[in-house]
Amino acid sequence: MNNIPTVNLGVVSVSRDCFPMELSANRRHALVDACKTKGIEIYECPVTVENELHMRKALADIREKGVNALLVYLGNFGPESSETLLAKEFDGPVMFAAAAEEDIPTLASSRGDAYCGMLNASYNLALRGVKAYIPEYPVGTAGEIADMLQDFLPIARTVIGLKNLKIISFGPRPQDFLACNAPIFQLHQLGVEIEENSELDLFAAFNAHAGDPRIAEVQADMEKELGEGNKMPGILPKLAQYEITLLDWIEEHKGSRPYVALANKCWPAFQTQFGFVPCYVNSRLTGRGIPVSCEVDIYGALSEYIGTCITQDAVTLLDINNSVPKEMYDNDIAGKFDYTHKDTFMGFHCGNTCSKKLVSCSMKYQLIMHRGLEPDKEPDITRGTLEGDIVPGAITFYRLQSTADAKLTAYVAQGEVLPVATRSFGGIGVFAIPEMGRFYRHVLIEKHYPHHGAVAFGHVGKTLFEVFKYLGVGDIGYNQPAGVLYPTENPFVK
């Protein structure tokens, strides 16, 4: 995927002046060796920071080497002012970690006291308003710190991506979709740029691509991807024209930002004017690492991009859509999977999930739109959805959102897509999340989240939680286990 950043990791060791500098340097050498053993590429800054002048020298060195994510490593107690100034002036994500004492002989004369130094480091980071990733237990041996760096890499990749991201939208949002209309103030606080356009701008650009010589090549690629699922080949030329339009718009409008996500209008006037449903094109771009959210859901696109950076894989955006019929639960889930009926639900969207995340896929038409726009006739303008059951396996449902009063909130819930046939339409799956019923009521409803949720394919809740913390999100909801009550949960209900 070329729409996410590459992390160039570096380490700077720090040393308090009353401790031997070589202690910190030697522990840094051991850490770098441990990283090499684990296949982690890291630049070792030769400057050990003991004061502000050293800090300036180290900062110049890592900038020259192209480091964009930094470990500030307390090889001993560390100079609390210089080390936090380093983090403040470094333009990128920063992790703090401290060296553990190696053995009993070390305690006699070479004890580093970095366990203590982390406390002062955290206090000084707060004083200076500096964001940093501090692992759950940030003290360890060289090998343990290397493992912590593995956890830091997707966090760093996401933070770098957001600071260099532009979200391009084509609106306005459909009527009665106020849930997707959140203040953009927090986007700018995160460093995300936003370009909002009219769908008329998109329509004009689409018409300007009529007869584009690239259409045939893109159509052939679509045919290859769809295979036997190419049920409506007549719509492919228009979809290919639309895909080229979006890609050209991205290149012409991303400006100084190397990474882009889209939040696009997709109904109801879209069908009558463009003459198709854009879902399949959305699925193809998302599969390449360019998330495209439906219904001009800007924070949905932002959430998708975060998941793309973390997983380096395709994500999707789904409606938290409908309950599982009791008949389906009794026949296909009960006794086979350890979930209650209320733990299950169905996630759906018209056809925006990329083909590699579907068990099998077919080009179809949007059934609901067809009823309203062209009833009693063969589908025409409602063609363009990529439909199929979502692949079974581990997933994380999540969203970053701005409230109406412009405060960031988020939720994260891990679960799975069950290997249960949906017997329904669209891109859809049977989802199971432990204690989903309570989570649905006391997080999703209670905290006013919209119906769209981003889906990452895998259990990445640990990383998402840390990313949201790094971004300054104070309210991160999750599916609390049985017996742990939500603040608003009635303790008398059985």
XYZ file of C-alpha atoms in Angstrom:
494
model
C 0.000 0.000 0.000
C 1.498 3.327 -1.054
C -0.995 5.534 0.794
C 0.523 4.983 4.226
C 3.871 6.167 5.596
C 7.088 4.254 6.114
C 8.444 4.495 9.650
C 12.136 5.356 9.972
C 12.784 4.516 13.591
C 15.614 5.982 15.647
C 16.836 5.758 19.231
C 18.510 8.406 21.362
C 19.812 7.368 24.777
C 19.854 9.861 27.625
C 21.999 10.056 30.753
C 21.850 12.096 33.949
C 25.161 13.796 34.693
C 25.659 12.041 38.016
C 25.537 8.627 36.279
C 28.226 7.278 33.923
C 27.312 8.159 30.336
C 28.798 4.900 29.054
C 26.182 2.975 31.034
C 23.427 4.510 28.937
C 25.415 4.170 25.704
C 26.202 0.496 26.343
C 22.563 -0.266 27.088
C 21.629 1.522 23.844
C 24.088 -0.687 21.932
C 22.503 -3.782 23.482
C 19.032 -2.544 22.528
C 20.035 -1.967 18.905
C 21.537 -5.476 18.765
C 18.288 -6.902 20.148
C 16.328 -5.006 17.490
C 18.509 -6.455 14.735
C 17.911 -9.948 16.103
C 14.140 -9.349 15.930
C 14.287 -7.796 12.460
C 13.531 -4.241 13.589
C 15.357 -1.566 11.609
C 16.482 1.268 13.881
C 18.985 4.082 13.580
C 21.311 4.397 16.570
C 22.103 8.034 17.258
C 25.708 8.187 18.513
C 24.972 11.172 20.763
C 24.032 10.372 24.349
C 22.023 13.296 25.709
C 23.137 14.641 29.073
C 22.243 18.331 28.621
C 20.525 20.733 26.228
C 23.571 21.112 23.989
C 23.706 17.352 23.555
C 19.978 17.447 22.833
C 20.514 19.901 19.969
C 23.302 17.763 18.563
C 21.216 14.593 18.736
C 18.220 16.340 17.171
C 20.322 17.541 14.248
C 21.734 14.047 13.767
C 18.416 12.197 13.644
C 16.907 14.835 11.368
C 19.797 14.436 8.967
C 19.271 10.663 8.962
C 15.554 11.008 8.152
C 14.291 9.589 11.442
C 10.529 10.197 11.743
C 9.731 8.133 14.868
C 11.866 8.232 17.983
C 12.597 6.171 21.076
C 13.932 8.258 23.951
C 15.751 5.576 25.923
C 16.555 6.086 29.580
C 19.715 4.050 29.896
C 19.925 5.481 33.392
C 17.921 8.017 35.397
C 18.062 10.538 32.550
C 18.034 14.368 32.383
C 14.349 15.162 32.710
C 14.515 18.620 31.055
C 16.739 17.726 28.101
C 14.985 14.445 27.328
C 11.521 16.019 27.286
C 12.746 18.997 25.238
C 14.063 16.466 22.743
C 10.594 14.941 22.506
C 8.995 18.370 22.222
C 11.207 19.561 19.387
C 11.229 16.289 17.468
C 8.591 16.505 14.753
C 7.116 13.045 14.989
C 5.793 10.352 17.339
C 7.943 9.624 20.377
C 8.146 6.641 22.710
C 9.759 6.669 26.159
C 11.174 3.531 27.753
C 13.682 2.761 30.494
C 16.405 0.173 30.989
C 15.955 -2.537 33.618
C 18.888 -3.498 35.833
C 20.604 -6.478 34.243
C 21.751 -8.534 37.241
C 22.840 -8.494 40.875
C 26.449 -7.421 40.200
C 25.096 -4.320 38.390
C 23.479 -3.169 41.597
C 26.831 -2.797 43.343
C 28.231 0.054 41.244
C 26.459 0.509 37.886
C 22.838 0.747 38.925
C 21.022 3.086 36.516
C 17.810 3.936 38.415
C 15.878 4.396 35.158
C 12.814 2.960 36.912
C 12.855 6.145 38.979
C 13.756 8.352 36.022
C 10.612 7.370 34.101
C 8.509 9.002 36.802
C 10.263 12.339 36.371
C 10.153 12.004 32.606
C 6.390 11.538 32.638
C 5.942 14.513 34.972
C 8.027 16.749 32.696
C 6.203 15.576 29.576
C 2.963 16.700 31.206
C 4.471 20.049 32.247
C 5.490 20.765 28.660
C 2.313 19.411 27.094
C 4.235 16.820 25.089
C 2.484 13.709 23.783
C 4.436 10.479 23.990
C 3.748 6.770 23.883
C 4.649 5.100 27.159
C 4.100 1.316 27.135
C 1.992 -0.368 29.816
C 5.168 -1.365 31.656
C 7.903 0.801 30.133
C 10.927 -0.747 31.886
C 12.721 -3.759 30.471
C 15.764 -5.560 29.198
C 17.086 -4.882 25.699
C 14.953 -7.686 24.271
C 11.847 -6.532 26.111
C 12.265 -2.937 24.917
C 12.650 -4.260 21.369
C 9.283 -6.000 21.760
C 7.793 -2.704 22.941
C 9.137 -1.071 19.788
C 7.237 -3.644 17.724
C 4.077 -2.351 19.400
C 5.147 1.249 18.781
C 5.671 0.876 15.023
C 1.969 0.770 13.968
C 1.201 3.572 16.422
C 3.973 5.692 14.928
C 2.859 4.865 11.383
C -0.673 6.023 12.186
C 0.385 9.270 13.878
C 2.681 10.138 10.962
C -0.089 9.291 8.519
C -2.652 11.531 10.194
C -0.277 14.502 10.246
C 0.152 14.101 6.497
C -3.425 13.192 5.559
C -5.961 15.077 3.499
C -9.583 13.943 3.552
C -11.374 14.934 0.354
C -15.158 14.939 0.578
C -17.958 15.324 -1.941
C -21.227 16.320 -0.339
C -23.558 17.350 1.061
C -24.635 14.475 3.243
C -27.944 12.779 2.452
C -31.086 14.001 4.197
C -31.599 12.487 7.666
C -27.907 11.597 7.949
C -27.064 14.141 10.594
C -25.309 11.303 12.430
C -22.512 11.550 9.856
C -22.267 15.333 10.274
C -19.637 16.028 12.952
C -17.635 19.255 13.488
C -14.329 19.288 11.601
C -12.549 21.348 14.291
C -10.858 18.262 15.731
C -9.565 17.206 12.312
C -7.379 20.295 12.246
C -6.252 19.673 15.820
C -5.050 16.238 14.711
C -3.151 17.783 11.799
C -5.547 16.415 9.173
C -6.369 18.658 6.223
C -9.880 18.659 4.791
C -11.117 19.625 1.331
C -14.896 19.756 1.035
C -16.429 19.804 -2.440
C -19.870 19.722 -3.982
C -21.063 16.590 -5.716
C -21.538 18.887 -8.728
C -17.755 19.280 -8.816
C -17.444 15.511 -8.924
C -20.143 15.230 -11.582
C -18.369 17.754 -13.793
C -15.067 15.917 -13.389
C -16.747 12.592 -14.193
C -18.278 13.965 -17.392
C -14.902 15.382 -18.401
C -13.514 11.816 -18.319
C -15.993 10.498 -20.901
C -14.087 8.543 -23.516
C -10.888 8.501 -21.459
C -8.499 6.054 -23.167
C -7.693 4.427 -19.805
C -11.255 3.164 -19.332
C -10.699 -0.059 -21.261
C -7.667 -1.000 -19.166
C -9.460 -0.348 -15.871
C -12.511 -2.254 -17.107
C -10.338 -5.248 -17.944
C -8.851 -5.153 -14.450
C -12.368 -5.098 -12.979
C -13.360 -8.084 -15.101
C -10.313 -9.987 -13.884
C -11.107 -9.195 -10.249
C -14.781 -10.115 -10.514
C -14.291 -13.335 -12.468
C -17.484 -15.363 -12.399
C -19.031 -12.671 -10.186
C -19.203 -10.268 -13.129
C -23.002 -10.466 -13.289
C -23.590 -6.997 -14.753
C -20.757 -6.306 -17.210
C -22.629 -3.474 -18.903
C -22.053 -1.130 -15.976
C -18.276 -1.583 -15.852
C -17.341 1.169 -18.357
C -19.082 3.794 -16.206
C -17.510 2.424 -13.045
C -14.085 2.470 -14.684
C -14.642 6.071 -15.763
C -15.592 6.964 -12.181
C -12.515 5.244 -10.719
C -10.240 7.201 -13.046
C -12.064 10.394 -12.088
C -11.433 9.855 -8.372
C -7.780 8.903 -8.832
C -7.146 11.943 -11.013
C -8.897 14.188 -8.502
C -6.663 12.837 -5.746
C -3.504 13.554 -7.718
C -4.651 17.041 -8.657
C -5.937 18.029 -5.218
C -3.822 16.359 -2.554
C -1.427 19.294 -2.640
C 1.308 19.027 -0.027
C -0.246 15.979 1.641
C 1.115 12.593 0.532
C -1.824 10.569 1.927
C -5.511 10.824 1.078
C -8.857 9.409 2.170
C -12.253 10.120 0.604
C -15.721 10.741 2.037
C -18.157 10.652 -0.859
C -21.820 11.203 -1.604
C -23.294 7.994 -2.928
C -27.094 8.484 -2.975
C -29.883 9.372 -3.741
C -29.273 11.873 -6.581
C -26.008 10.130 -7.428
C -27.820 7.273 -9.170
C -30.134 9.447 -11.281
C -27.302 11.702 -12.483
C -24.226 9.474 -12.675
C -26.261 6.435 -13.690
C -24.783 3.859 -11.313
C -24.003 3.012 -7.677
C -20.356 3.785 -6.774
C -19.852 1.045 -4.175
C -17.604 -1.223 -6.243
C -15.175 1.576 -7.010
C -15.108 2.477 -3.310
C -14.219 -1.131 -2.533
C -11.374 -1.167 -5.042
C -9.778 2.024 -3.751
C -10.111 0.933 -0.131
C -8.406 -2.314 -1.068
C -5.436 -0.266 -2.287
C -5.170 1.655 0.970
C -7.271 4.673 -0.067
C -10.308 4.463 2.221
C -13.575 5.743 0.782
C -16.378 6.227 3.283
C -20.019 6.229 2.288
C -22.561 9.026 2.794
C -19.897 11.736 3.230
C -18.888 10.288 6.603
C -15.684 12.249 7.190
C -14.907 10.722 10.584
C -15.690 7.331 9.104
C -13.006 7.919 6.468
C -10.632 9.071 9.208
C -11.348 5.916 11.211
C -10.791 3.711 8.175
C -7.461 5.378 7.467
C -6.315 4.768 11.047
C -7.088 1.074 10.655
C -5.301 0.965 7.307
C -2.145 2.410 8.875
C -2.262 -0.020 11.786
C -2.952 -3.203 9.832
C -1.324 -2.272 6.513
C -4.346 -4.020 5.050
C -7.788 -3.215 3.719
C -10.483 -2.175 6.170
C -14.168 -1.503 5.653
C -16.947 0.751 6.924
C -20.222 -0.929 7.844
C -23.589 -0.088 9.288
C -24.121 -1.678 12.695
C -27.181 -2.799 10.914
C -29.622 -5.417 12.122
C -30.210 -8.097 14.683
C -29.704 -11.746 13.879
C -33.062 -13.544 13.512
C -33.705 -15.960 16.368
C -34.172 -18.732 13.815
C -30.649 -18.127 12.471
C -29.196 -17.878 15.968
C -30.854 -21.115 17.104
C -29.905 -23.075 13.983
C -26.424 -21.752 13.178
C -24.903 -20.212 16.313
C -26.347 -21.584 19.565
C -24.330 -24.529 20.840
C -21.659 -24.005 18.177
C -20.185 -20.692 19.318
C -19.900 -19.272 22.814
C -22.107 -16.223 22.240
C -25.533 -15.227 23.466
C -28.109 -13.967 20.992
C -27.489 -10.387 22.180
C -23.769 -10.777 21.461
C -24.562 -11.060 17.755
C -25.597 -8.587 15.078
C -25.153 -8.111 11.354
C -22.793 -5.579 9.823
C -23.786 -4.381 6.356
C -23.141 -1.877 3.640
C -24.359 -1.784 0.076
C -21.149 -3.087 -1.467
C -18.062 -1.129 -0.396
C -16.011 -3.984 1.110
C -13.070 -4.994 -1.070
C -13.232 -8.335 -2.827
C -10.436 -9.980 -0.819
C -12.491 -9.505 2.363
C -15.521 -11.346 0.944
C -15.959 -15.109 0.799
C -17.045 -14.685 -2.805
C -18.249 -11.584 -4.578
C -20.644 -10.601 -7.304
C -21.435 -7.372 -9.119
C -25.094 -6.678 -8.327
C -27.557 -3.845 -7.808
C -28.668 -2.015 -4.681
C -31.975 -3.618 -3.750
C -33.267 -0.794 -1.534
C -32.422 1.908 -4.084
C -33.930 -0.185 -6.870
C -37.258 -0.268 -5.004
C -37.305 3.505 -4.753
C -35.695 4.675 -7.986
C -36.633 2.172 -10.684
C -39.355 -0.190 -9.436
C -40.912 -2.728 -11.772
C -38.005 -2.651 -14.235
C -34.648 -4.279 -14.759
C -31.884 -2.694 -12.645
C -30.015 0.024 -14.490
C -28.951 3.065 -12.497
C -28.845 1.043 -9.262
C -26.143 -1.323 -10.535
C -22.647 -1.162 -9.047
C -22.588 -2.909 -5.655
C -20.030 -5.565 -4.765
C -21.959 -8.123 -2.765
C -21.093 -11.192 -0.716
C -20.625 -12.509 2.798
C -17.691 -11.040 4.709
C -14.847 -13.475 5.406
C -15.042 -15.184 8.822
C -12.356 -14.447 11.358
C -11.131 -12.002 13.962
C -12.197 -8.356 13.615
C -12.037 -5.113 15.561
C -15.002 -2.748 15.367
C -14.001 0.829 16.168
C -14.568 4.518 15.468
C -13.007 7.893 16.186
C -15.693 10.571 16.382
C -16.228 14.211 17.226
C -19.182 15.039 19.439
C -21.518 17.895 18.576
C -19.531 20.146 20.923
C -16.256 19.202 19.175
C -14.752 16.729 21.664
C -13.011 13.589 20.455
C -14.397 10.255 21.559
C -13.721 6.724 20.391
C -14.704 3.118 20.903
C -12.949 -0.205 20.327
C -14.486 -3.671 20.502
C -12.882 -6.943 19.436
C -14.841 -9.892 18.158
C -15.244 -11.999 15.056
C -17.220 -12.585 11.904
C -18.866 -15.972 12.286
C -18.806 -18.575 9.495
C -22.568 -18.312 9.130
C -24.264 -17.746 5.781
C -26.184 -14.463 5.901
C -28.785 -15.259 3.217
C -29.088 -11.522 2.664
C -27.881 -8.817 0.276
C -25.034 -6.326 0.187
C -21.614 -6.745 1.708
C -22.676 -8.323 4.975
C -21.572 -10.592 7.789
C -22.778 -12.113 11.045
C -20.710 -10.458 13.773
C -20.210 -11.552 17.355
C -18.699 -9.343 20.068
C -18.687 -10.434 23.721
C -21.276 -8.458 25.710
C -22.358 -6.631 22.549
C -25.855 -5.971 23.871
C -24.563 -3.981 26.832
C -21.906 -2.260 24.703
C -24.565 -1.317 22.152
C -26.725 0.302 24.852
C -24.162 1.923 27.146
C -21.502 3.015 24.634
C -22.959 3.244 21.139
C -26.387 4.585 22.124
C -25.478 6.295 25.394
C -22.609 8.253 23.813
C -24.446 9.094 20.597
C -22.292 7.277 18.056
C -23.541 7.091 14.460
C -24.490 3.844 12.780
C -21.215 3.583 10.824
C -18.346 1.641 12.357
C -14.935 0.894 10.886
C -13.833 -2.728 10.754
C -10.220 -3.885 10.877
C -9.613 -7.513 9.991
C -7.769 -8.813 13.021
C -7.586 -8.127 16.741
C -5.880 -4.740 16.892
C -7.718 -3.278 19.872
C -4.489 -2.915 21.855
C -2.921 -0.720 19.173
C -6.094 1.265 18.483
C -6.482 2.021 22.177
C -2.903 3.342 22.341
C -3.364 5.391 19.158
C -6.483 7.020 20.567
C -4.664 7.752 23.830
C -1.765 9.296 21.902
C -4.207 11.486 19.986
C -5.586 12.792 23.262
C -8.950 11.031 23.249
C -10.157 11.089 26.836
C -13.244 8.899 26.417
C -12.493 5.507 24.852
C -15.369 3.069 25.152
C -14.974 -0.680 24.960
C -17.106 -3.774 25.532
C -16.759 -4.272 29.259
C -16.863 -7.876 30.497
C -19.791 -9.359 32.363
C -19.891 -8.184 35.948
C -18.186 -4.850 35.233
C -20.939 -2.249 35.068
C -20.977 0.795 32.821
C -21.533 4.081 34.717
C -25.119 4.298 33.446
C -25.938 0.594 33.711
C -28.779 -0.212 36.079
C -27.362 -2.531 38.769
C -30.830 -3.892 39.599
C -31.586 -5.260 36.156
C -31.095 -9.027 35.997
